[in-house]
Amino acid sequence: EIVLTQSPATLSLSPGERATLSCGASQSVSSSYLAWYQQKPGLAPRLLIYDASSRATGIPDRFSGSGSGTDFTLTISRLEPEDFAVYYCQQYGSSPYTFGQGTKLEIK
Amino acid sequence: EVQLVESGGGLVQPGGSLRLSCAASGFTFSSYAMSWVRQAPGKGLEWVSAISGSGGSTYYADSVKGRFTISRDNSKNTLYLQMNSLRAEDTAVYYCAKNQARGYDSSGYPRYYFDYWGQGTLVTVSS
C-alpha cells in the first residue's frame, strides 16, 4: 500500500499570499495518478486536480498541481478567502486507493 | 448537474447491520463506476469500496472485506452499501462518489479517482 504524507499539517497564510502544499509518497505513483481535493467544514470533498496537474471542471486557474514519482505539489497562486479549507491528496496508481492525512490551510 | 444523495445512516449497536443508499442523477449512472469513501469524526478520508458500471466487478478495502457488500441497481440509478458485523471503528460519515477511470494497474485493479461526491450520511456504531 502506498502511504501518502502531506506537509505541512497546518499552513497559516493571509489572503493574497501564495500557498504551497506537499504530498510525498512512500513509493513512486504510477504515471502521476494523483488527485487533490478540497474539503470545507461540514461539506463533502471537492475534486480540484487529477492526473497530478489537470484542473477539474470549474476549478479556478489559481489552483495548479505538479510533480511526479514520489513528490507532488498543490499551489494556490493567490489565496482567496474561500480557499481556506483542508486539502487531501489521493493516489490511484495502485491498489488500494489511499489518501494523505490532509493539510489544513488557515487564515493567519 | 450531477447529484448524489446518500441515506440510511444512523445509530447501530456493535455487531449490527445497516444498508446505505445513494441516489444518483444528472449523468448516465450505468456508465460509471462508483465508490464509497468514509471519514471518521475529525479524521481523514478512507476509500471503502468500489463497483464497476455494470456491477460485475467489486473491490474492497481490507478493513471491510468480508463484512461490507457494495451493489447497484442501474434501473433505479441507486448505489448501495450493505454493512454487517459493524464495529466501533466503522463510525464515520460515508460518502458515495462517482468515479473516473484511468485504466488498470499491473494487478488488474482499476485506477479510480472521484469527481463528484454526495453530502454524506453518518453511521454511528455504539452500544
Short mmCIF file of N, CA, C and O in Angstrom, two decimals, chain A residues 2-86:
data_model
loop_
_atom_site.label_atom_id
_atom_site.label_comp_id
_atom_site.label_asym_id
_atom_site.label_seq_id
_atom_site.Cartn_x
_atom_site.Cartn_y
_atom_site.Cartn_z
N ILE A 2 0.52 2.20 -0.85
CA ILE A 2 1.27 3.45 -0.90
C ILE A 2 0.79 4.39 0.19
O ILE A 2 -0.41 4.69 0.28
N VAL A 3 1.70 4.84 1.03
CA VAL A 3 1.38 5.80 2.09
C VAL A 3 1.71 7.20 1.58
O VAL A 3 2.81 7.45 1.08
N LEU A 4 0.73 8.10 1.71
CA LEU A 4 0.92 9.48 1.32
C LEU A 4 1.07 10.35 2.57
O LEU A 4 0.25 10.26 3.48
N THR A 5 2.11 11.17 2.59
CA THR A 5 2.37 12.05 3.72
C THR A 5 2.31 13.50 3.25
O THR A 5 3.08 13.90 2.38
N GLN A 6 1.39 14.24 3.84
CA GLN A 6 1.20 15.63 3.43
C GLN A 6 1.91 16.57 4.42
O GLN A 6 1.93 16.34 5.62
N SER A 7 2.48 17.62 3.88
CA SER A 7 3.13 18.63 4.72
C SER A 7 2.90 20.02 4.14
O SER A 7 2.76 20.18 2.93
N PRO A 8 2.85 21.03 5.05
CA PRO A 8 2.77 20.85 6.49
C PRO A 8 1.39 20.37 6.91
O PRO A 8 0.47 20.36 6.10
N ALA A 9 1.23 20.02 8.17
CA ALA A 9 -0.08 19.63 8.66
C ALA A 9 -1.02 20.84 8.67
O ALA A 9 -2.21 20.71 8.36
N THR A 10 -0.48 21.98 9.05
CA THR A 10 -1.23 23.23 9.07
C THR A 10 -0.39 24.32 8.42
O THR A 10 0.82 24.41 8.67
N LEU A 11 -1.03 25.13 7.61
CA LEU A 11 -0.36 26.23 6.92
C LEU A 11 -1.16 27.50 7.18
O LEU A 11 -2.36 27.56 6.88
N SER A 12 -0.51 28.47 7.79
CA SER A 12 -1.18 29.74 8.14
C SER A 12 -0.70 30.84 7.20
O SER A 12 0.48 31.21 7.21
N LEU A 13 -1.62 31.35 6.40
CA LEU A 13 -1.29 32.38 5.42
C LEU A 13 -2.39 33.43 5.37
O LEU A 13 -3.49 33.22 5.92
N SER A 14 -2.12 34.51 4.69
CA SER A 14 -3.10 35.58 4.55
C SER A 14 -3.67 35.59 3.13
O SER A 14 -2.98 35.15 2.19
N PRO A 15 -4.88 36.09 2.96
CA PRO A 15 -5.43 36.26 1.60
C PRO A 15 -4.46 37.05 0.73
O PRO A 15 -3.82 38.02 1.20
N GLY A 16 -4.34 36.60 -0.51
CA GLY A 16 -3.43 37.25 -1.44
C GLY A 16 -2.06 36.59 -1.50
O GLY A 16 -1.32 36.78 -2.48
N GLU A 17 -1.72 35.81 -0.49
CA GLU A 17 -0.43 35.11 -0.48
C GLU A 17 -0.49 33.84 -1.33
O GLU A 17 -1.55 33.36 -1.72
N ARG A 18 0.70 33.28 -1.57
CA ARG A 18 0.83 32.04 -2.34
C ARG A 18 0.93 30.86 -1.37
O ARG A 18 1.67 30.94 -0.38
N ALA A 19 0.21 29.79 -1.66
CA ALA A 19 0.25 28.59 -0.82
C ALA A 19 0.87 27.44 -1.58
O ALA A 19 0.54 27.20 -2.75
N THR A 20 1.76 26.71 -0.90
CA THR A 20 2.40 25.54 -1.49
C THR A 20 2.20 24.37 -0.54
O THR A 20 2.70 24.38 0.59
N LEU A 21 1.46 23.37 -0.99
CA LEU A 21 1.16 22.18 -0.20
C LEU A 21 1.86 20.99 -0.82
O LEU A 21 1.83 20.83 -2.04
N SER A 22 2.44 20.13 0.02
CA SER A 22 3.21 19.00 -0.47
C SER A 22 2.56 17.66 -0.14
O SER A 22 1.89 17.53 0.89
N CYS A 23 2.79 16.69 -1.01
CA CYS A 23 2.30 15.33 -0.82
C CYS A 23 3.42 14.39 -1.23
O CYS A 23 3.83 14.39 -2.41
N GLY A 24 3.94 13.63 -0.28
CA GLY A 24 5.01 12.69 -0.56
C GLY A 24 4.51 11.26 -0.48
O GLY A 24 3.72 10.92 0.41
N ALA A 25 4.95 10.45 -1.42
CA ALA A 25 4.51 9.05 -1.50
C ALA A 25 5.62 8.11 -1.07
O ALA A 25 6.80 8.35 -1.34
N SER A 26 5.22 7.01 -0.40
CA SER A 26 6.20 6.02 0.08
C SER A 26 6.80 5.21 -1.06
O SER A 26 7.86 4.60 -0.89
N GLN A 27 6.11 5.17 -2.20
CA GLN A 27 6.61 4.52 -3.41
C GLN A 27 6.21 5.41 -4.59
O GLN A 27 5.29 6.22 -4.46
N SER A 28 6.86 5.21 -5.70
CA SER A 28 6.53 6.00 -6.88
C SER A 28 5.06 5.78 -7.29
O SER A 28 4.59 4.66 -7.36
N VAL A 29 4.38 6.87 -7.58
CA VAL A 29 2.99 6.82 -8.03
C VAL A 29 2.99 6.68 -9.55
O VAL A 29 3.45 7.58 -10.27
N SER A 30 2.47 5.57 -10.00
CA SER A 30 2.49 5.25 -11.43
C SER A 30 1.86 6.34 -12.27
O SER A 30 0.74 6.78 -12.01
N SER A 31 2.60 6.78 -13.29
CA SER A 31 2.08 7.72 -14.29
C SER A 31 1.42 8.95 -13.70
O SER A 31 0.50 9.51 -14.29
N SER A 32 1.89 9.36 -12.52
CA SER A 32 1.36 10.57 -11.88
C SER A 32 -0.14 10.50 -11.66
O SER A 32 -0.86 11.49 -11.84
N TYR A 33 -0.61 9.33 -11.27
CA TYR A 33 -2.03 9.18 -10.97
C TYR A 33 -2.31 9.69 -9.56
O TYR A 33 -2.45 8.92 -8.60
N LEU A 34 -2.35 11.01 -9.45
CA LEU A 34 -2.54 11.65 -8.16
C LEU A 34 -3.58 12.75 -8.29
O LEU A 34 -3.56 13.52 -9.26
N ALA A 35 -4.48 12.83 -7.31
CA ALA A 35 -5.53 13.85 -7.29
C ALA A 35 -5.45 14.66 -6.01
O ALA A 35 -4.88 14.22 -5.01
N TRP A 36 -6.00 15.87 -6.09
CA TRP A 36 -6.11 16.75 -4.93
C TRP A 36 -7.58 17.12 -4.73
O TRP A 36 -8.31 17.38 -5.70
N TYR A 37 -7.99 17.17 -3.46
CA TYR A 37 -9.37 17.52 -3.09
C TYR A 37 -9.33 18.62 -2.04
O TYR A 37 -8.41 18.69 -1.22
N GLN A 38 -10.37 19.43 -2.06
CA GLN A 38 -10.58 20.47 -1.06
C GLN A 38 -11.82 20.10 -0.24
O GLN A 38 -12.83 19.68 -0.81
N GLN A 39 -11.72 20.25 1.08
CA GLN A 39 -12.88 19.99 1.92
C GLN A 39 -13.07 21.12 2.92
O GLN A 39 -12.15 21.44 3.68
N LYS A 40 -14.25 21.69 2.90
CA LYS A 40 -14.62 22.71 3.88
C LYS A 40 -15.45 22.07 5.00
O LYS A 40 -16.08 21.02 4.77
N PRO A 41 -15.46 22.67 6.18
CA PRO A 41 -16.15 22.06 7.34
C PRO A 41 -17.60 21.71 7.04
O PRO A 41 -18.37 22.54 6.53
N GLY A 42 -17.97 20.47 7.33
CA GLY A 42 -19.34 20.02 7.17
C GLY A 42 -19.75 19.71 5.74
O GLY A 42 -20.91 19.36 5.50
N LEU A 43 -18.81 19.82 4.81
CA LEU A 43 -19.13 19.59 3.41
C LEU A 43 -18.35 18.41 2.86
O LEU A 43 -17.36 17.97 3.46
N ALA A 44 -18.78 17.92 1.72
CA ALA A 44 -18.08 16.83 1.05
C ALA A 44 -16.81 17.35 0.38
O ALA A 44 -16.70 18.54 0.06
N PRO A 45 -15.85 16.48 0.16
CA PRO A 45 -14.67 16.88 -0.61
C PRO A 45 -15.06 17.28 -2.03
O PRO A 45 -16.07 16.82 -2.57
N ARG A 46 -14.22 18.15 -2.62
CA ARG A 46 -14.41 18.59 -4.00
C ARG A 46 -13.13 18.33 -4.76
O ARG A 46 -12.04 18.71 -4.29
N LEU A 47 -13.25 17.73 -5.93
CA LEU A 47 -12.07 17.44 -6.75
C LEU A 47 -11.51 18.74 -7.31
O LEU A 47 -12.23 19.53 -7.93
N LEU A 48 -10.20 18.94 -7.13
CA LEU A 48 -9.52 20.11 -7.69
C LEU A 48 -8.65 19.73 -8.89
O LEU A 48 -8.70 20.37 -9.94
N ILE A 49 -7.80 18.72 -8.67
CA ILE A 49 -6.75 18.36 -9.62
C ILE A 49 -6.76 16.84 -9.78
O ILE A 49 -6.92 16.12 -8.80
N TYR A 50 -6.58 16.35 -11.01
CA TYR A 50 -6.40 14.93 -11.26
C TYR A 50 -5.21 14.75 -12.20
O TYR A 50 -4.76 15.72 -12.83
N ASP A 51 -4.71 13.52 -12.28
CA ASP A 51 -3.51 13.24 -13.09
C ASP A 51 -2.38 14.22 -12.75
O ASP A 51 -1.64 14.64 -13.64
N ALA A 52 -2.28 14.56 -11.50
CA ALA A 52 -1.23 15.40 -10.92
C ALA A 52 -1.30 16.87 -11.31
O ALA A 52 -0.93 17.74 -10.49
N SER A 53 -1.79 17.19 -12.53
CA SER A 53 -1.70 18.59 -12.97
C SER A 53 -2.89 19.08 -13.77
O SER A 53 -2.88 20.23 -14.22
N SER A 54 -3.91 18.26 -13.95
CA SER A 54 -5.09 18.67 -14.71
C SER A 54 -6.16 19.22 -13.78
O SER A 54 -6.54 18.55 -12.81
N ARG A 55 -6.63 20.41 -14.08
CA ARG A 55 -7.68 21.01 -13.24
C ARG A 55 -9.03 20.40 -13.57
O ARG A 55 -9.38 20.19 -14.74
N ALA A 56 -9.81 20.15 -12.52
CA ALA A 56 -11.16 19.63 -12.72
C ALA A 56 -12.07 20.73 -13.24
O ALA A 56 -11.74 21.93 -13.19
N THR A 57 -13.23 20.33 -13.71
CA THR A 57 -14.20 21.26 -14.27
C THR A 57 -14.56 22.35 -13.26
O THR A 57 -14.90 22.06 -12.11
N GLY A 58 -14.48 23.60 -13.70
CA GLY A 58 -14.91 24.71 -12.86
C GLY A 58 -13.91 25.18 -11.82
O GLY A 58 -14.21 26.11 -11.06
N ILE A 59 -12.73 24.58 -11.79
CA ILE A 59 -11.72 24.98 -10.80
C ILE A 59 -10.93 26.17 -11.33
O ILE A 59 -10.39 26.13 -12.44
N PRO A 60 -10.81 27.23 -10.52
CA PRO A 60 -10.10 28.44 -10.99
C PRO A 60 -8.63 28.16 -11.28
O PRO A 60 -8.01 27.28 -10.68
N ASP A 61 -8.07 28.95 -12.19
CA ASP A 61 -6.69 28.68 -12.61
C ASP A 61 -5.64 29.13 -11.59
O ASP A 61 -4.44 28.94 -11.82
N ARG A 62 -6.08 29.66 -10.46
CA ARG A 62 -5.11 29.93 -9.39
C ARG A 62 -4.66 28.63 -8.70
O ARG A 62 -3.66 28.62 -7.98
N PHE A 63 -5.39 27.54 -8.93
CA PHE A 63 -5.02 26.23 -8.42
C PHE A 63 -4.20 25.50 -9.50
O PHE A 63 -4.64 25.39 -10.66
N SER A 64 -3.03 25.00 -9.10
CA SER A 64 -2.24 24.21 -10.03
C SER A 64 -1.56 23.06 -9.30
O SER A 64 -1.24 23.17 -8.11
N GLY A 65 -1.37 21.98 -10.02
CA GLY A 65 -0.71 20.81 -9.47
C GLY A 65 0.52 20.46 -10.27
O GLY A 65 0.56 20.70 -11.48
N SER A 66 1.51 19.90 -9.59
CA SER A 66 2.73 19.50 -10.27
C SER A 66 3.34 18.32 -9.54
O SER A 66 2.90 17.95 -8.44
N GLY A 67 4.37 17.75 -10.16
CA GLY A 67 5.10 16.67 -9.53
C GLY A 67 5.00 15.36 -10.28
O GLY A 67 4.21 15.22 -11.21
N SER A 68 5.82 14.42 -9.84
CA SER A 68 5.83 13.08 -10.40
C SER A 68 6.60 12.17 -9.45
O SER A 68 7.26 12.66 -8.51
N GLY A 69 6.49 10.86 -9.68
CA GLY A 69 7.23 9.93 -8.85
C GLY A 69 6.71 9.90 -7.43
O GLY A 69 5.63 9.39 -7.17
N THR A 70 7.48 10.43 -6.50
CA THR A 70 7.10 10.41 -5.09
C THR A 70 6.82 11.80 -4.51
O THR A 70 6.47 11.91 -3.34
N ASP A 71 6.97 12.85 -5.30
CA ASP A 71 6.80 14.20 -4.78
C ASP A 71 5.83 15.02 -5.61
O ASP A 71 6.06 15.21 -6.81
N PHE A 72 4.79 15.49 -4.96
CA PHE A 72 3.74 16.23 -5.65
C PHE A 72 3.43 17.51 -4.87
O PHE A 72 3.58 17.56 -3.65
N THR A 73 2.96 18.52 -5.61
CA THR A 73 2.70 19.83 -5.01
C THR A 73 1.39 20.40 -5.54
O THR A 73 1.10 20.31 -6.74
N LEU A 74 0.62 20.97 -4.62
CA LEU A 74 -0.54 21.78 -4.98
C LEU A 74 -0.19 23.22 -4.67
O LEU A 74 0.21 23.53 -3.54
N THR A 75 -0.34 24.09 -5.65
CA THR A 75 -0.04 25.51 -5.46
C THR A 75 -1.30 26.33 -5.68
O THR A 75 -2.03 26.10 -6.66
N ILE A 76 -1.55 27.24 -4.76
CA ILE A 76 -2.62 28.22 -4.93
C ILE A 76 -1.92 29.56 -5.08
O ILE A 76 -1.28 30.04 -4.14
N SER A 77 -2.02 30.14 -6.25
CA SER A 77 -1.14 31.28 -6.59
C SER A 77 -1.45 32.52 -5.75
O SER A 77 -0.53 33.25 -5.36
N ARG A 78 -2.72 32.78 -5.50
CA ARG A 78 -3.10 33.97 -4.75
C ARG A 78 -4.36 33.62 -3.97
O ARG A 78 -5.44 33.44 -4.57
N LEU A 79 -4.22 33.47 -2.67
CA LEU A 79 -5.30 32.96 -1.85
C LEU A 79 -6.50 33.90 -1.80
O LEU A 79 -6.36 35.09 -1.55
N GLU A 80 -7.66 33.30 -2.02
CA GLU A 80 -8.93 33.98 -1.81
C GLU A 80 -9.52 33.51 -0.47
O GLU A 80 -9.18 32.43 0.01
N PRO A 81 -10.40 34.30 0.13
CA PRO A 81 -10.99 33.90 1.43
C PRO A 81 -11.63 32.52 1.40
O PRO A 81 -11.58 31.80 2.41
N GLU A 82 -12.20 32.15 0.28
CA GLU A 82 -12.90 30.85 0.18
C GLU A 82 -11.94 29.67 0.03
O GLU A 82 -12.38 28.52 0.02
N ASP A 83 -10.64 29.91 -0.07
CA ASP A 83 -9.68 28.83 -0.25
C ASP A 83 -9.23 28.20 1.07
O ASP A 83 -8.55 27.18 1.07
N PHE A 84 -9.60 28.82 2.18
CA PHE A 84 -9.16 28.29 3.47
C PHE A 84 -10.01 27.07 3.82
O PHE A 84 -11.23 27.17 4.00
N ALA A 85 -9.34 25.93 3.90
CA ALA A 85 -10.01 24.64 3.97
C ALA A 85 -8.95 23.57 4.25
O ALA A 85 -7.78 23.89 4.46
N VAL A 86 -9.37 22.32 4.24
CA VAL A 86 -8.44 21.19 4.34
C VAL A 86 -8.26 20.60 2.94
O VAL A 86 -9.24 20.45 2.20
#
